[in-house]
Amino acid sequence: MAVRVQEADFDVGTEFNRFTQGRVDLGGVALFVGLVRGDGQSVSAMTLEHYPGMTERQLEAIEAEARKRWKLDDALIVHRAGRMLPGERIVLVMTGSAHRKDSLEACHFLIDWLKTKAPFWKFEEGPLGGKWVDAKETDDAAAKRWGE
Amino acid sequence: MAVRVQEADFDVGTEFNRFTQGRVDLGGVALFVGLVRGDGQSVSAMTLEHYPGMTERQLEAIEAEARKRWKLDDALIVHRAGRMLPGERIVLVMTGSAHRKDSLEACHFLIDWLKTKAPFWKFEEGPLGGKWVDAKETDDAAAKRWGE
Amino acid sequence: MKILYFASLKAKTGVGAEDVTLPASVATLADLAAWLKSRGDGFAEAFADLRTVRAAINQEHAEFDVPVKDGDEVAFFPPVTGG
Amino acid sequence: MKILYFASLKAKTGVGAEDVTLPASVATLADLAAWLKSRGDGFAEAFADLRTVRAAINQEHAEFDVPVKDGDEVAFFPPVTGG
């Protein structure tokens, strides 16, 4: 189990290989990689600010919650902060379990939480300048799926 | 959209990087990697036999079905055949979409289908020799989730 | 006609692929299975219970009442176990 | 007391982090916000509507009726937008 918040990019292959290295107990590994989406017009860059210390604690807490709800053999969250351009990786969730249902559902649960409740604030730059993004209602609906 | 059935191993990082290279339209990529599970005792190796030609056509058909049901910008299935040892990768499903829900659900749908309906036959080797595995009822239940 | 056998059916018949000339009596997949069954112990065992046998004609799943003809590629295999 | 401001609250106050000595009038987070509000236009704007402000004490979310004391690390920020 591990949680990392970092400015640096991460490499999906490296993380996957490290996660599975030498293990024969995992039947499946589910991954989700969030990327900066951009149509090349409205959003030219995105910056994520966070509260170092509090962020890691909350990410560790949600990972522990996922372990309580599903049978996971391992889990990893890597979340970037700082300025990112369209196409760049933002977040990686990886869950490993003996049976695919556990890893898939836990991965879905974690990324829904990360995208809606994780203590990050988004600043978007566009042709008219930059602005802090308001919290979204629709994403709260996704989190409600999990009984929150 | 692509489907590959191969004896050779695949590299998750290479596949992910190729999948996302130069794209800014993907908000999220969901992946699932199936692995040979083994406790080191009951199953020492697994062989997947398939029907070349028919397999690829069925995999292409299910990928097309996933594209009909969810908004996907891209999808990839890589499935190995042949003899594999515990810890080895068997299958990779990768789906990319603007919104995470589509890619996550489509990935779950595809791997449920692959694990239950894909035209592969499993031969397991253990301390008492080898045997062809019978089709499982429980996995059919997972596929029924998707209205089949 | 080309006939393919997979997995446990290949193990039982001892044959992976063969070319056969259909006798006039064979009109459907069920007829074909019945005729193959008469070809020896391995085949008799492989086709003993058709409920455990699946078939495809030209790489499409087919029920046993479907007609077959020379030139078809027919395959017999157990229910798939998935990947 | 250490006070941190994040995102739009940092932009409005012009301050990321500061150390303050609490006046005796400040017992709760709400008192603290009221006092900060009196420190200038940027602060007045930042704390104009507390329904849009979230707070944490020692890195745990806290409601505005929770007591604060010297030595706490208090943070103010807008509702999170997720990653």
XYZ file of C-alpha atoms in Angstrom:
462
model
C 0.000 0.000 0.000
C 1.442 3.353 -0.907
C 0.435 6.942 -1.568
C 2.615 9.540 -3.240
C 1.960 13.183 -4.079
C 4.624 14.635 -6.318
C 5.354 17.333 -8.879
C 7.266 14.935 -11.092
C 5.648 12.839 -13.793
C 5.314 9.098 -13.246
C 5.883 6.219 -15.633
C 3.014 3.755 -15.878
C 5.197 0.842 -16.965
C 7.706 1.367 -14.177
C 4.950 1.574 -11.571
C 3.207 -1.523 -12.928
C 6.399 -3.572 -13.059
C 7.354 -2.581 -9.521
C 3.811 -3.348 -8.309
C 3.731 -6.867 -9.732
C 7.413 -7.793 -9.442
C 7.921 -11.269 -8.025
C 4.259 -11.759 -7.083
C 2.174 -14.800 -7.937
C -0.827 -13.976 -5.724
C -2.373 -11.349 -8.012
C -5.003 -12.541 -10.465
C -5.592 -9.084 -11.773
C -4.399 -5.517 -11.572
C -6.704 -2.630 -12.400
C -5.239 0.747 -13.280
C -6.657 4.132 -14.016
C -4.616 6.999 -15.376
C -6.136 10.474 -15.372
C -4.842 12.834 -18.044
C -5.120 16.561 -18.695
C -7.713 16.902 -21.408
C -7.562 19.876 -23.724
C -9.112 20.794 -27.011
C -6.135 23.057 -27.636
C -8.391 26.093 -27.245
C -10.285 26.489 -23.975
C -7.692 25.117 -21.569
C -3.996 25.541 -22.280
C -2.665 24.479 -18.880
C -3.876 23.296 -15.500
C -2.309 23.723 -12.090
C -3.190 21.608 -9.069
C -2.505 23.111 -5.694
C -2.732 20.997 -2.577
C -2.161 21.017 1.161
C 0.995 18.963 1.708
C 0.626 16.657 4.659
C -3.165 16.796 4.794
C -3.401 15.480 1.244
C -1.266 12.428 1.933
C -3.224 11.654 5.103
C -6.522 11.822 3.280
C -5.226 9.675 0.426
C -3.979 7.107 2.921
C -7.368 7.147 4.639
C -9.286 6.505 1.417
C -6.874 3.732 0.467
C -7.523 2.133 3.864
C -11.270 2.480 3.245
C -10.911 0.715 -0.120
C -9.030 -2.123 1.589
C -11.873 -2.459 4.071
C -14.520 -2.659 1.359
C -12.717 -4.947 -1.084
C -10.198 -7.766 -0.859
C -7.058 -6.084 -2.104
C -3.576 -7.492 -2.005
C -2.023 -4.145 -2.847
C -2.893 -0.611 -3.877
C -1.049 2.433 -5.107
C -2.022 6.066 -5.600
C 0.353 8.475 -7.314
C -0.999 12.010 -7.660
C 0.778 14.920 -9.245
C 0.532 18.541 -8.165
C 1.766 21.664 -9.939
C 1.355 22.878 -13.517
C 0.455 20.378 -16.243
C -0.224 20.668 -19.957
C -2.879 18.862 -22.032
C -1.902 15.234 -22.572
C 0.101 15.027 -19.356
C -0.605 12.410 -16.709
C -2.229 13.645 -13.486
C -3.017 10.616 -11.386
C -2.479 6.876 -11.268
C -4.567 4.421 -9.281
C -3.527 0.776 -9.226
C -5.200 -2.053 -7.310
C -4.242 -5.703 -7.232
C -6.323 -8.619 -6.041
C -6.806 -12.331 -6.458
C -10.105 -11.750 -8.281
C -10.760 -9.095 -10.881
C -14.016 -7.766 -9.411
C -12.290 -6.520 -6.262
C -9.488 -4.735 -8.058
C -11.823 -3.189 -10.667
C -14.389 -1.905 -8.183
C -11.781 -0.608 -5.752
C -9.997 1.204 -8.593
C -13.280 2.804 -9.689
C -14.093 3.797 -6.108
C -10.680 5.360 -5.539
C -10.611 7.403 -8.727
C -14.166 8.655 -8.130
C -13.079 9.833 -4.710
C -9.829 11.341 -5.982
C -11.617 13.249 -8.739
C -14.228 14.703 -6.385
C -13.055 14.718 -2.783
C -9.271 14.764 -2.864
C -7.871 17.988 -1.409
C -6.679 19.579 -4.629
C -7.637 22.908 -6.155
C -7.584 23.353 -9.885
C -6.412 26.485 -11.676
C -7.081 26.550 -15.409
C -5.325 28.735 -17.936
C -7.025 29.649 -21.187
C -6.974 32.339 -23.858
C -8.748 34.779 -21.478
C -6.349 34.194 -18.599
C -6.543 31.889 -15.613
C -9.161 31.069 -13.034
C -9.722 28.843 -10.024
C -12.242 26.159 -10.906
C -15.382 25.803 -8.772
C -16.253 22.424 -7.244
C -18.599 20.412 -9.466
C -21.984 18.974 -8.497
C -21.931 16.181 -11.091
C -18.805 14.672 -9.646
C -20.438 14.509 -6.235
C -23.068 12.292 -7.844
C -20.344 9.844 -8.884
C -19.097 9.654 -5.313
C -22.646 9.037 -4.025
C -22.612 5.741 -5.945
C -20.345 4.425 -3.237
C -22.755 5.316 -0.459
C -21.246 8.610 0.641
C -9.111 0.191 -31.799
C -7.002 -2.905 -31.932
C -7.034 -6.557 -30.988
C -3.991 -8.807 -30.802
C -3.639 -12.467 -29.886
C -0.027 -13.477 -29.438
C 2.265 -15.974 -27.745
C 4.728 -13.257 -26.787
C 4.518 -11.293 -23.566
C 3.470 -7.634 -23.726
C 4.851 -4.627 -21.885
C 2.249 -2.544 -20.069
C 4.297 0.668 -20.195
C 4.998 0.360 -23.899
C 1.335 -0.295 -24.654
C 0.186 2.603 -22.477
C 2.662 5.055 -23.970
C 1.739 4.071 -27.522
C -1.967 4.320 -26.663
C -1.753 7.856 -25.282
C 1.087 9.237 -27.432
C 0.307 12.705 -28.784
C -3.323 12.673 -27.622
C -5.018 15.452 -25.672
C -8.596 14.157 -26.008
C -8.350 11.447 -23.365
C -9.427 12.388 -19.852
C -8.799 8.921 -18.563
C -7.425 5.544 -19.479
C -8.562 2.409 -17.650
C -6.436 -0.723 -17.804
C -6.802 -4.221 -16.561
C -4.002 -6.758 -16.597
C -4.841 -10.391 -15.913
C -2.053 -12.472 -14.420
C -1.453 -16.166 -13.853
C -2.170 -16.729 -10.204
C -0.455 -19.557 -8.402
C 0.162 -20.559 -4.845
C 3.240 -22.419 -5.996
C 1.559 -25.722 -5.241
C -1.719 -26.473 -6.993
C -0.995 -24.860 -10.359
C 2.517 -24.779 -11.716
C 1.704 -23.686 -15.276
C -1.250 -22.789 -17.470
C -1.677 -23.163 -21.200
C -4.268 -21.274 -23.216
C -5.277 -22.818 -26.508
C -7.390 -20.857 -28.953
C -8.866 -20.947 -32.430
C -6.762 -18.542 -34.489
C -8.922 -16.403 -36.714
C -12.159 -17.039 -34.846
C -10.646 -15.618 -31.651
C -9.608 -12.347 -33.249
C -13.015 -11.952 -34.893
C -14.807 -12.465 -31.601
C -12.497 -10.070 -29.796
C -13.082 -7.455 -32.480
C -16.832 -7.995 -32.157
C -16.831 -7.484 -28.389
C -14.668 -4.391 -28.745
C -17.197 -3.011 -31.237
C -19.972 -3.816 -28.741
C -18.138 -1.883 -26.014
C -17.810 1.099 -28.350
C -21.550 0.975 -28.957
C -22.380 0.935 -25.259
C -19.862 3.520 -24.044
C -18.226 6.631 -25.455
C -14.706 5.400 -26.114
C -12.014 7.230 -27.986
C -9.842 4.157 -28.198
C -9.590 0.584 -26.985
C -6.996 -2.167 -27.039
C -7.084 -5.858 -26.223
C -3.876 -7.886 -26.110
C -4.385 -11.546 -25.237
C -1.681 -14.139 -24.928
C -1.985 -17.795 -25.846
C 0.371 -20.660 -25.104
C 2.046 -21.781 -21.896
C 2.423 -19.322 -19.017
C 3.837 -19.560 -15.504
C 2.469 -18.042 -12.269
C 3.111 -14.280 -12.206
C 3.069 -13.968 -15.990
C 0.755 -11.551 -17.769
C -2.141 -13.103 -19.696
C -4.313 -10.282 -20.958
C -4.386 -6.503 -21.208
C -7.508 -4.421 -21.703
C -7.131 -0.676 -22.163
C -9.894 1.845 -22.806
C -9.613 5.584 -23.253
C -12.364 8.164 -23.061
C -13.028 11.802 -22.306
C -14.763 10.851 -19.048
C -13.603 8.231 -16.593
C -16.950 6.459 -16.176
C -16.982 5.318 -19.809
C -13.464 3.969 -19.810
C -13.857 2.242 -16.423
C -17.152 0.557 -17.225
C -16.066 -0.479 -20.712
C -12.849 -1.963 -19.313
C -14.826 -3.925 -16.713
C -17.266 -5.144 -19.364
C -14.486 -6.263 -21.698
C -12.499 -8.179 -19.107
C -15.650 -9.879 -17.778
C -16.372 -11.033 -21.313
C -12.786 -12.066 -21.995
C -12.593 -14.089 -18.778
C -15.843 -15.950 -19.460
C -16.740 -15.935 -23.144
C -13.515 -15.499 -25.060
C -12.687 -18.569 -27.150
C -9.794 -19.880 -25.084
C -9.377 -23.237 -23.409
C -7.320 -23.538 -20.282
C -4.991 -26.424 -19.471
C -3.570 -26.413 -15.971
C -0.488 -28.277 -14.817
C -0.069 -29.262 -11.189
C 1.710 -31.841 -9.052
C -0.708 -34.572 -10.231
C -0.299 -33.774 -13.909
C -2.322 -31.637 -16.260
C -5.990 -31.243 -17.055
C -8.329 -29.227 -19.212
C -10.324 -26.844 -17.054
C -14.128 -26.963 -17.199
C -16.091 -23.785 -17.902
C -17.165 -22.001 -14.707
C -20.699 -21.070 -13.705
C -19.660 -18.198 -11.462
C -17.975 -16.348 -14.274
C -21.140 -16.530 -16.307
C -22.808 -14.621 -13.480
C -20.280 -11.796 -13.928
C -21.130 -11.572 -17.617
C -24.868 -11.457 -16.819
C -24.248 -8.110 -15.097
C -23.930 -6.648 -18.546
C -27.303 -7.930 -19.676
C -26.210 -11.026 -21.530
C -14.103 -30.464 -45.482
C -11.563 -29.223 -42.958
C -12.265 -30.267 -39.364
C -10.480 -28.776 -36.350
C -10.489 -30.128 -32.786
C -9.498 -28.057 -29.792
C -8.503 -28.622 -26.190
C -9.982 -31.758 -24.589
C -11.533 -32.777 -27.918
C -8.134 -32.674 -29.561
C -6.746 -34.697 -26.644
C -9.493 -37.316 -26.953
C -9.490 -37.677 -30.753
C -5.733 -37.339 -30.972
C -6.299 -35.081 -33.982
C -5.830 -31.312 -34.237
C -6.911 -30.826 -37.824
C -7.885 -33.088 -40.680
C -9.381 -33.003 -44.161
C -12.291 -35.362 -44.717
C -14.614 -36.185 -47.568
C -18.166 -36.206 -46.302
C -20.266 -39.331 -46.766
C -23.647 -38.642 -48.376
C -25.381 -39.358 -45.041
C -24.003 -36.167 -43.462
C -26.308 -33.177 -43.815
C -26.004 -31.372 -40.465
C -23.447 -30.871 -37.730
C -25.266 -33.546 -35.709
C -24.903 -35.994 -38.627
C -21.213 -35.128 -38.847
C -20.718 -35.730 -35.128
C -22.519 -39.080 -35.365
C -20.333 -40.144 -38.290
C -17.110 -39.013 -36.553
C -18.146 -40.955 -33.450
C -18.027 -44.172 -35.469
C -14.373 -43.664 -36.348
C -12.814 -45.135 -33.201
C -12.606 -45.048 -29.427
C -11.125 -41.559 -29.137
C -13.804 -40.112 -31.393
C -16.516 -42.093 -29.600
C -15.382 -40.573 -26.318
C -15.072 -37.062 -27.744
C -18.617 -37.065 -29.121
C -20.257 -39.228 -26.430
C -22.251 -36.323 -25.001
C -22.958 -33.504 -27.436
C -24.131 -31.263 -24.579
C -20.456 -30.810 -23.706
C -19.408 -30.129 -27.287
C -19.543 -26.770 -29.062
C -19.130 -26.304 -32.797
C -18.348 -23.593 -35.302
C -18.789 -23.476 -39.047
C -16.402 -21.163 -40.849
C -15.418 -19.619 -37.525
C -18.974 -18.798 -36.458
C -20.659 -20.641 -33.598
C -23.314 -23.033 -34.886
C -25.960 -25.295 -33.330
C -25.972 -28.987 -34.216
C -29.017 -28.712 -36.490
C -27.166 -26.394 -38.886
C -26.344 -27.889 -42.329
C -22.740 -28.500 -43.322
C -21.228 -28.893 -46.765
C -17.911 -29.723 -48.375
C -15.637 -26.701 -48.306
C -16.771 -25.628 -44.832
C -14.254 -25.289 -42.027
C -15.846 -27.028 -39.063
C -14.446 -26.892 -35.539
C -15.372 -28.875 -32.423
C -14.377 -27.811 -28.940
C -15.530 -27.851 -25.322
C -17.298 -24.832 -23.796
C -14.766 -22.018 -23.608
C -13.112 -21.304 -20.280
C -12.169 -17.719 -21.112
C -8.721 -16.195 -20.944
C -0.810 30.222 15.344
C 0.123 29.252 11.819
C -2.498 30.062 9.178
C -2.407 28.716 5.621
C -4.470 29.943 2.671
C -4.944 27.886 -0.484
C -6.091 28.457 -4.034
C -8.574 31.354 -4.496
C -8.238 32.271 -0.809
C -4.509 32.658 -1.218
C -5.133 34.734 -4.359
C -7.622 36.995 -2.543
C -5.646 37.488 0.679
C -2.318 37.666 -1.107
C -0.926 35.437 1.637
C 0.076 31.772 1.472
C 1.108 31.273 5.083
C 1.528 33.489 8.104
C 2.123 33.324 11.840
C -0.316 35.313 13.918
C -0.859 35.918 17.604
C -4.527 35.442 18.399
C -6.442 38.290 20.020
C -8.359 37.273 23.139
C -11.649 37.635 21.249
C -10.929 34.592 19.091
C -12.311 31.354 20.496
C -13.599 29.487 17.430
C -12.826 29.216 13.732
C -15.743 31.580 13.070
C -14.211 34.154 15.436
C -10.892 33.747 13.656
C -12.509 34.286 10.262
C -14.312 37.413 11.551
C -11.072 38.823 12.895
C -9.137 38.040 9.683
C -11.905 39.709 7.672
C -11.144 43.004 9.418
C -7.523 43.009 8.224
C -8.067 44.564 4.785
C -9.909 44.351 1.479
C -8.355 41.087 0.325
C -9.238 39.363 3.601
C -12.713 40.926 3.584
C -13.305 39.449 0.136
C -11.846 36.067 1.054
C -14.113 35.664 4.089
C -17.181 37.514 2.755
C -19.249 34.318 2.490
C -18.203 31.520 4.821
C -20.424 29.055 2.946
C -17.737 29.053 0.245
C -14.877 28.621 2.717
C -13.633 25.345 4.173
C -11.249 25.052 7.078
C -8.915 22.555 8.692
C -7.298 22.503 12.116
C -4.046 20.564 12.307
C -4.768 19.041 8.900
C -8.231 17.763 9.845
C -11.385 19.278 8.368
C -13.247 21.365 10.954
C -16.567 23.224 11.105
C -16.564 26.931 12.007
C -17.875 26.333 15.521
C -14.780 24.349 16.501
C -12.461 26.044 19.042
C -8.973 27.150 18.008
C -5.941 27.834 20.139
C -2.392 29.134 19.774
C -0.166 26.401 18.454
C -2.801 25.090 16.025
C -2.133 24.965 12.314
C -5.263 26.400 10.700
C -5.929 26.322 6.955
C -8.605 28.064 4.892
C -9.471 27.004 1.371
C -12.360 26.788 -1.082
C -14.273 23.513 -1.560
C -11.902 21.028 -3.179
C -12.176 20.423 -6.904
C -10.510 17.006 -6.834
C -7.519 15.922 -8.855
